[in-house]
């Protein structure tokens, strides 16, 4: 059972290595995460220019959060596994791990949004672990030590953005709906 799971993860790692889309996927993931907030922006009756501004800034900040996570993974890989590399080289190899984030726009779905968000972010983390094993030969246990600090840092930055900007939009919308009742 455990060997079949390990073989499946190794096959998934080989497939991800073949995709090799690089760091450019960061902007797509950031835009998808930003688009999940579009409904609240529209409901708050913002003008199109304001909506575009919010979405672009959010996409860039979210992309930056993942980029900081990738740089942290790179530094940890150098420290823990002794693999000397440039962060951009590592980012180009590991960027494909973020592809589940392209579906983050689905987090706008009511009632199941938290489950979708947690699933997608866990999938991204699993992809990083699998790629560390496929590209650098790092065992999954050591890969967890290497990738966990960057993953947590990315989640904290994303959480801060959600808490600060997005929750304010949802609270404004809730107040307006409550005043209509």
C-alpha atoms as a printed R data frame, in Angstrom:
    type eleno elety resid chain resno       x      y       z
1   ATOM     1    CA   UNK     A     1   0.000  0.000   0.000
2   ATOM     2    CA   UNK     A     2   2.703  2.477   1.046
3   ATOM     3    CA   UNK     A     3   4.872  1.495  -1.926
4   ATOM     4    CA   UNK     A     4   2.014  2.082  -4.366
5   ATOM     5    CA   UNK     A     5   1.423  5.557  -2.887
6   ATOM     6    CA   UNK     A     6   5.148  6.280  -3.136
7   ATOM     7    CA   UNK     A     7   5.197  5.096  -6.761
8   ATOM     8    CA   UNK     A     8   2.161  7.247  -7.539
9   ATOM     9    CA   UNK     A     9   3.834 10.305  -6.023
10  ATOM    10    CA   UNK     A    10   7.018  9.606  -7.989
11  ATOM    11    CA   UNK     A    11   4.965  9.412 -11.197
12  ATOM    12    CA   UNK     A    12   3.252 12.670 -10.309
13  ATOM    13    CA   UNK     A    13   6.675 14.250  -9.750
14  ATOM    14    CA   UNK     A    14   7.881 13.145 -13.186
15  ATOM    15    CA   UNK     A    15   4.769 14.624 -14.792
16  ATOM    16    CA   UNK     A    16   5.238 17.932 -12.978
17  ATOM    17    CA   UNK     A    17   8.887 18.081 -14.045
18  ATOM    18    CA   UNK     A    18   7.819 17.634 -17.676
19  ATOM    19    CA   UNK     A    19   5.336 20.520 -17.448
20  ATOM    20    CA   UNK     A    20   8.007 23.056 -16.314
21  ATOM    21    CA   UNK     A    21   6.020 26.293 -16.710
22  ATOM    22    CA   UNK     A    22   8.304 28.328 -14.484
23  ATOM    23    CA   UNK     A    23   7.745 31.405 -12.395
24  ATOM    24    CA   UNK     A    24   5.246 32.892 -14.874
25  ATOM    25    CA   UNK     A    25   2.534 30.794 -13.280
26  ATOM    26    CA   UNK     A    26   2.800 32.975 -10.151
27  ATOM    27    CA   UNK     A    27   0.894 35.822 -11.789
28  ATOM    28    CA   UNK     A    28  -1.837 33.451 -13.005
29  ATOM    29    CA   UNK     A    29  -2.289 32.024  -9.525
30  ATOM    30    CA   UNK     A    30  -2.355 35.519  -8.023
31  ATOM    31    CA   UNK     A    31  -4.984 36.598 -10.570
32  ATOM    32    CA   UNK     A    32  -7.106 33.520  -9.839
33  ATOM    33    CA   UNK     A    33  -6.945 34.165  -6.104
34  ATOM    34    CA   UNK     A    34  -7.815 37.808  -6.683
35  ATOM    35    CA   UNK     A    35 -10.738 36.865  -8.949
36  ATOM    36    CA   UNK     A    36 -12.285 34.855  -6.118
37  ATOM    37    CA   UNK     A    37 -12.951 38.227  -4.479
38  ATOM    38    CA   UNK     A    38 -14.644 39.734  -7.538
39  ATOM    39    CA   UNK     A    39 -18.197 39.077  -6.299
40  ATOM    40    CA   UNK     A    40 -17.682 41.115  -3.141
41  ATOM    41    CA   UNK     A    41 -16.144 43.969  -5.134
42  ATOM    42    CA   UNK     A    42 -19.087 44.001  -7.540
43  ATOM    43    CA   UNK     A    43 -21.604 43.768  -4.707
44  ATOM    44    CA   UNK     A    44 -20.012 46.782  -3.002
45  ATOM    45    CA   UNK     A    45 -20.815 48.784  -6.140
46  ATOM    46    CA   UNK     A    46 -17.273 49.794  -6.913
47  ATOM    47    CA   UNK     A    47 -16.559 51.372 -10.267
48  ATOM    48    CA   UNK     A    48 -14.802 49.201 -12.877
49  ATOM    49    CA   UNK     A    49 -11.544 51.130 -12.453
50  ATOM    50    CA   UNK     A    50 -11.624 50.566  -8.674
51  ATOM    51    CA   UNK     A    51 -12.350 46.858  -9.164
52  ATOM    52    CA   UNK     A    52  -9.487 46.523 -11.623
53  ATOM    53    CA   UNK     A    53  -7.150 48.347  -9.238
54  ATOM    54    CA   UNK     A    54  -8.111 46.076  -6.308
55  ATOM    55    CA   UNK     A    55  -7.728 42.939  -8.403
56  ATOM    56    CA   UNK     A    56  -4.325 43.929  -9.812
57  ATOM    57    CA   UNK     A    57  -2.922 44.923  -6.412
58  ATOM    58    CA   UNK     A    58  -4.284 41.753  -4.791
59  ATOM    59    CA   UNK     A    59  -2.887 39.572  -7.606
60  ATOM    60    CA   UNK     A    60   0.554 41.137  -7.260
61  ATOM    61    CA   UNK     A    61   0.588 40.821  -3.467
62  ATOM    62    CA   UNK     A    62  -0.551 37.199  -3.641
63  ATOM    63    CA   UNK     A    63   2.074 36.431  -6.294
64  ATOM    64    CA   UNK     A    64   4.667 38.050  -4.063
65  ATOM    65    CA   UNK     A    65   3.572 35.844  -1.148
66  ATOM    66    CA   UNK     A    66   4.160 32.708  -3.212
67  ATOM    67    CA   UNK     A    67   7.454 34.088  -4.545
68  ATOM    68    CA   UNK     A    68   8.668 34.686  -0.989
69  ATOM    69    CA   UNK     A    69   7.677 31.093  -0.188
70  ATOM    70    CA   UNK     A    70   9.693 29.807  -3.169
71  ATOM    71    CA   UNK     A    71  12.750 31.830  -2.110
72  ATOM    72    CA   UNK     A    72  12.389 30.401   1.401
73  ATOM    73    CA   UNK     A    73  12.199 26.856  -0.034
74  ATOM    74    CA   UNK     A    74  15.360 27.589  -2.014
75  ATOM    75    CA   UNK     A    75  17.232 28.786   1.052
76  ATOM    76    CA   UNK     A    76  16.075 25.829   3.127
77  ATOM    77    CA   UNK     A    77  17.085 23.398   0.371
78  ATOM    78    CA   UNK     A    78  20.562 24.907   0.408
79  ATOM    79    CA   UNK     A    79  20.787 24.811   4.219
80  ATOM    80    CA   UNK     A    80  19.239 21.400   4.899
81  ATOM    81    CA   UNK     A    81  20.146 19.352   1.829
82  ATOM    82    CA   UNK     A    82  23.297 21.216   0.806
83  ATOM    83    CA   UNK     A    83  22.052 21.846  -2.743
84  ATOM    84    CA   UNK     A    84  23.589 25.135  -3.922
85  ATOM    85    CA   UNK     A    85  21.334 26.894  -6.418
86  ATOM    86    CA   UNK     A    86  19.993 30.240  -7.492
87  ATOM    87    CA   UNK     A    87  16.460 31.105  -6.307
88  ATOM    88    CA   UNK     A    88  15.345 31.888  -9.891
89  ATOM    89    CA   UNK     A    89  16.511 28.461 -11.077
90  ATOM    90    CA   UNK     A    90  14.661 26.836  -8.223
91  ATOM    91    CA   UNK     A    91  11.598 29.013  -8.907
92  ATOM    92    CA   UNK     A    92  11.525 27.992 -12.560
93  ATOM    93    CA   UNK     A    93  11.667 24.332 -11.581
94  ATOM    94    CA   UNK     A    94   9.171 24.617  -8.728
95  ATOM    95    CA   UNK     A    95   6.711 27.084 -10.252
96  ATOM    96    CA   UNK     A    96   4.687 24.240 -11.735
97  ATOM    97    CA   UNK     A    97   3.752 23.170  -8.190
98  ATOM    98    CA   UNK     A    98   1.432 26.178  -8.024
99  ATOM    99    CA   UNK     A    99  -0.886 25.097 -10.852
100 ATOM   100    CA   UNK     A   100  -3.751 24.017  -8.517
101 ATOM   101    CA   UNK     A   101  -3.870 27.684  -7.462
102 ATOM   102    CA   UNK     A   102  -5.301 28.483 -10.902
103 ATOM   103    CA   UNK     A   103  -8.579 27.024  -9.618
104 ATOM   104    CA   UNK     A   104  -8.619 29.296  -6.565
105 ATOM   105    CA   UNK     A   105 -11.329 31.354  -8.234
106 ATOM   106    CA   UNK     A   106 -13.695 28.550  -7.146
107 ATOM   107    CA   UNK     A   107 -13.241 29.700  -3.532
108 ATOM   108    CA   UNK     A   108 -15.958 32.257  -4.261
109 ATOM   109    CA   UNK     A   109 -18.473 29.385  -4.040
110 ATOM   110    CA   UNK     A   110 -20.700 29.849  -0.997
111 ATOM   111    CA   UNK     A   111 -20.666 27.407   1.936
112 ATOM   112    CA   UNK     A   112 -17.750 25.283   0.656
113 ATOM   113    CA   UNK     A   113 -15.202 28.037   0.050
114 ATOM   114    CA   UNK     A   114 -13.014 27.205   3.047
115 ATOM   115    CA   UNK     A   115 -12.857 23.530   2.078
116 ATOM   116    CA   UNK     A   116 -11.866 24.421  -1.493
117 ATOM   117    CA   UNK     A   117  -9.206 26.875  -0.292
118 ATOM   118    CA   UNK     A   118  -7.640 24.402   2.151
119 ATOM   119    CA   UNK     A   119  -7.706 21.617  -0.450
120 ATOM   120    CA   UNK     A   120  -6.027 23.746  -3.117
121 ATOM   121    CA   UNK     A   121  -3.343 25.072  -0.780
122 ATOM   122    CA   UNK     A   122  -2.623 21.555   0.527
123 ATOM   123    CA   UNK     A   123  -2.393 20.329  -3.074
124 ATOM   124    CA   UNK     A   124   0.172 23.037  -3.838
125 ATOM   125    CA   UNK     A   125   2.213 21.947  -0.822
126 ATOM   126    CA   UNK     A   126   2.033 18.285  -1.870
127 ATOM   127    CA   UNK     A   127   3.248 19.279  -5.339
128 ATOM   128    CA   UNK     A   128   6.255 21.048  -3.785
129 ATOM   129    CA   UNK     A   129   7.105 17.925  -1.775
130 ATOM   130    CA   UNK     A   130   6.801 15.708  -4.833
131 ATOM   131    CA   UNK     A   131   8.933 18.042  -6.958
132 ATOM   132    CA   UNK     A   132  11.632 18.222  -4.296
133 ATOM   133    CA   UNK     A   133  11.805 14.444  -4.444
134 ATOM   134    CA   UNK     A   134  11.678 14.227  -8.263
135 ATOM   135    CA   UNK     A   135  14.118 17.036  -9.090
136 ATOM   136    CA   UNK     A   136  16.548 17.000  -6.161
137 ATOM   137    CA   UNK     A   137  16.113 13.488  -4.744
138 ATOM   138    CA   UNK     A   138  14.982 14.831  -1.366
139 ATOM   139    CA   UNK     A   139  12.968 12.266   0.645
140 ATOM   140    CA   UNK     A   140   9.425 13.327   1.571
141 ATOM   141    CA   UNK     A   141  10.268 13.679   5.284
142 ATOM   142    CA   UNK     A   142  13.215 15.974   4.595
143 ATOM   143    CA   UNK     A   143  11.134 17.783   1.945
144 ATOM   144    CA   UNK     A   144   8.578 18.575   4.608
145 ATOM   145    CA   UNK     A   145  11.274 20.220   6.748
146 ATOM   146    CA   UNK     A   146  12.533 22.148   3.717
147 ATOM   147    CA   UNK     A   147   9.161 23.364   2.466
148 ATOM   148    CA   UNK     A   148   7.207 23.955   5.673
149 ATOM   149    CA   UNK     A   149   8.711 27.361   6.630
150 ATOM   150    CA   UNK     A   150   8.079 28.859   3.185
151 ATOM   151    CA   UNK     A   151   4.600 27.357   3.047
152 ATOM   152    CA   UNK     A   152   3.690 28.780   6.457
153 ATOM   153    CA   UNK     A   153   5.150 32.169   5.526
154 ATOM   154    CA   UNK     A   154   3.090 32.244   2.317
155 ATOM   155    CA   UNK     A   155  -0.068 31.290   4.209
156 ATOM   156    CA   UNK     A   156   0.517 34.026   6.783
157 ATOM   157    CA   UNK     A   157   0.952 36.656   4.066
158 ATOM   158    CA   UNK     A   158  -2.150 35.433   2.224
159 ATOM   159    CA   UNK     A   159  -4.091 35.347   5.507
160 ATOM   160    CA   UNK     A   160  -3.086 38.920   6.280
161 ATOM   161    CA   UNK     A   161  -4.350 40.050   2.889
162 ATOM   162    CA   UNK     A   162  -7.630 38.191   3.375
163 ATOM   163    CA   UNK     A   163  -8.088 39.567   6.859
164 ATOM   164    CA   UNK     A   164  -7.259 43.143   5.997
165 ATOM   165    CA   UNK     A   165  -8.666 43.869   2.551
166 ATOM   166    CA   UNK     A   166 -11.158 41.162   1.704
167 ATOM   167    CA   UNK     A   167 -12.927 40.827   5.020
168 ATOM   168    CA   UNK     A   168 -13.527 44.589   5.023
169 ATOM   169    CA   UNK     A   169 -15.331 44.249   1.678
170 ATOM   170    CA   UNK     A   170 -17.454 41.372   2.942
171 ATOM   171    CA   UNK     A   171 -18.315 43.265   6.150
172 ATOM   172    CA   UNK     A   172 -19.414 46.304   4.124
173 ATOM   173    CA   UNK     A   173 -21.581 44.066   1.973
174 ATOM   174    CA   UNK     A   174 -23.112 42.382   5.048
175 ATOM   175    CA   UNK     A   175 -23.973 45.760   6.610
176 ATOM   176    CA   UNK     A   176 -25.695 46.916   3.417
177 ATOM   177    CA   UNK     A   177 -27.695 43.689   3.134
178 ATOM   178    CA   UNK     A   178 -28.699 43.909   6.803
179 ATOM   179    CA   UNK     A   179 -29.857 47.500   6.360
180 ATOM   180    CA   UNK     A   180 -32.093 46.470   3.449
181 ATOM   181    CA   UNK     A   181 -33.927 43.883   5.577
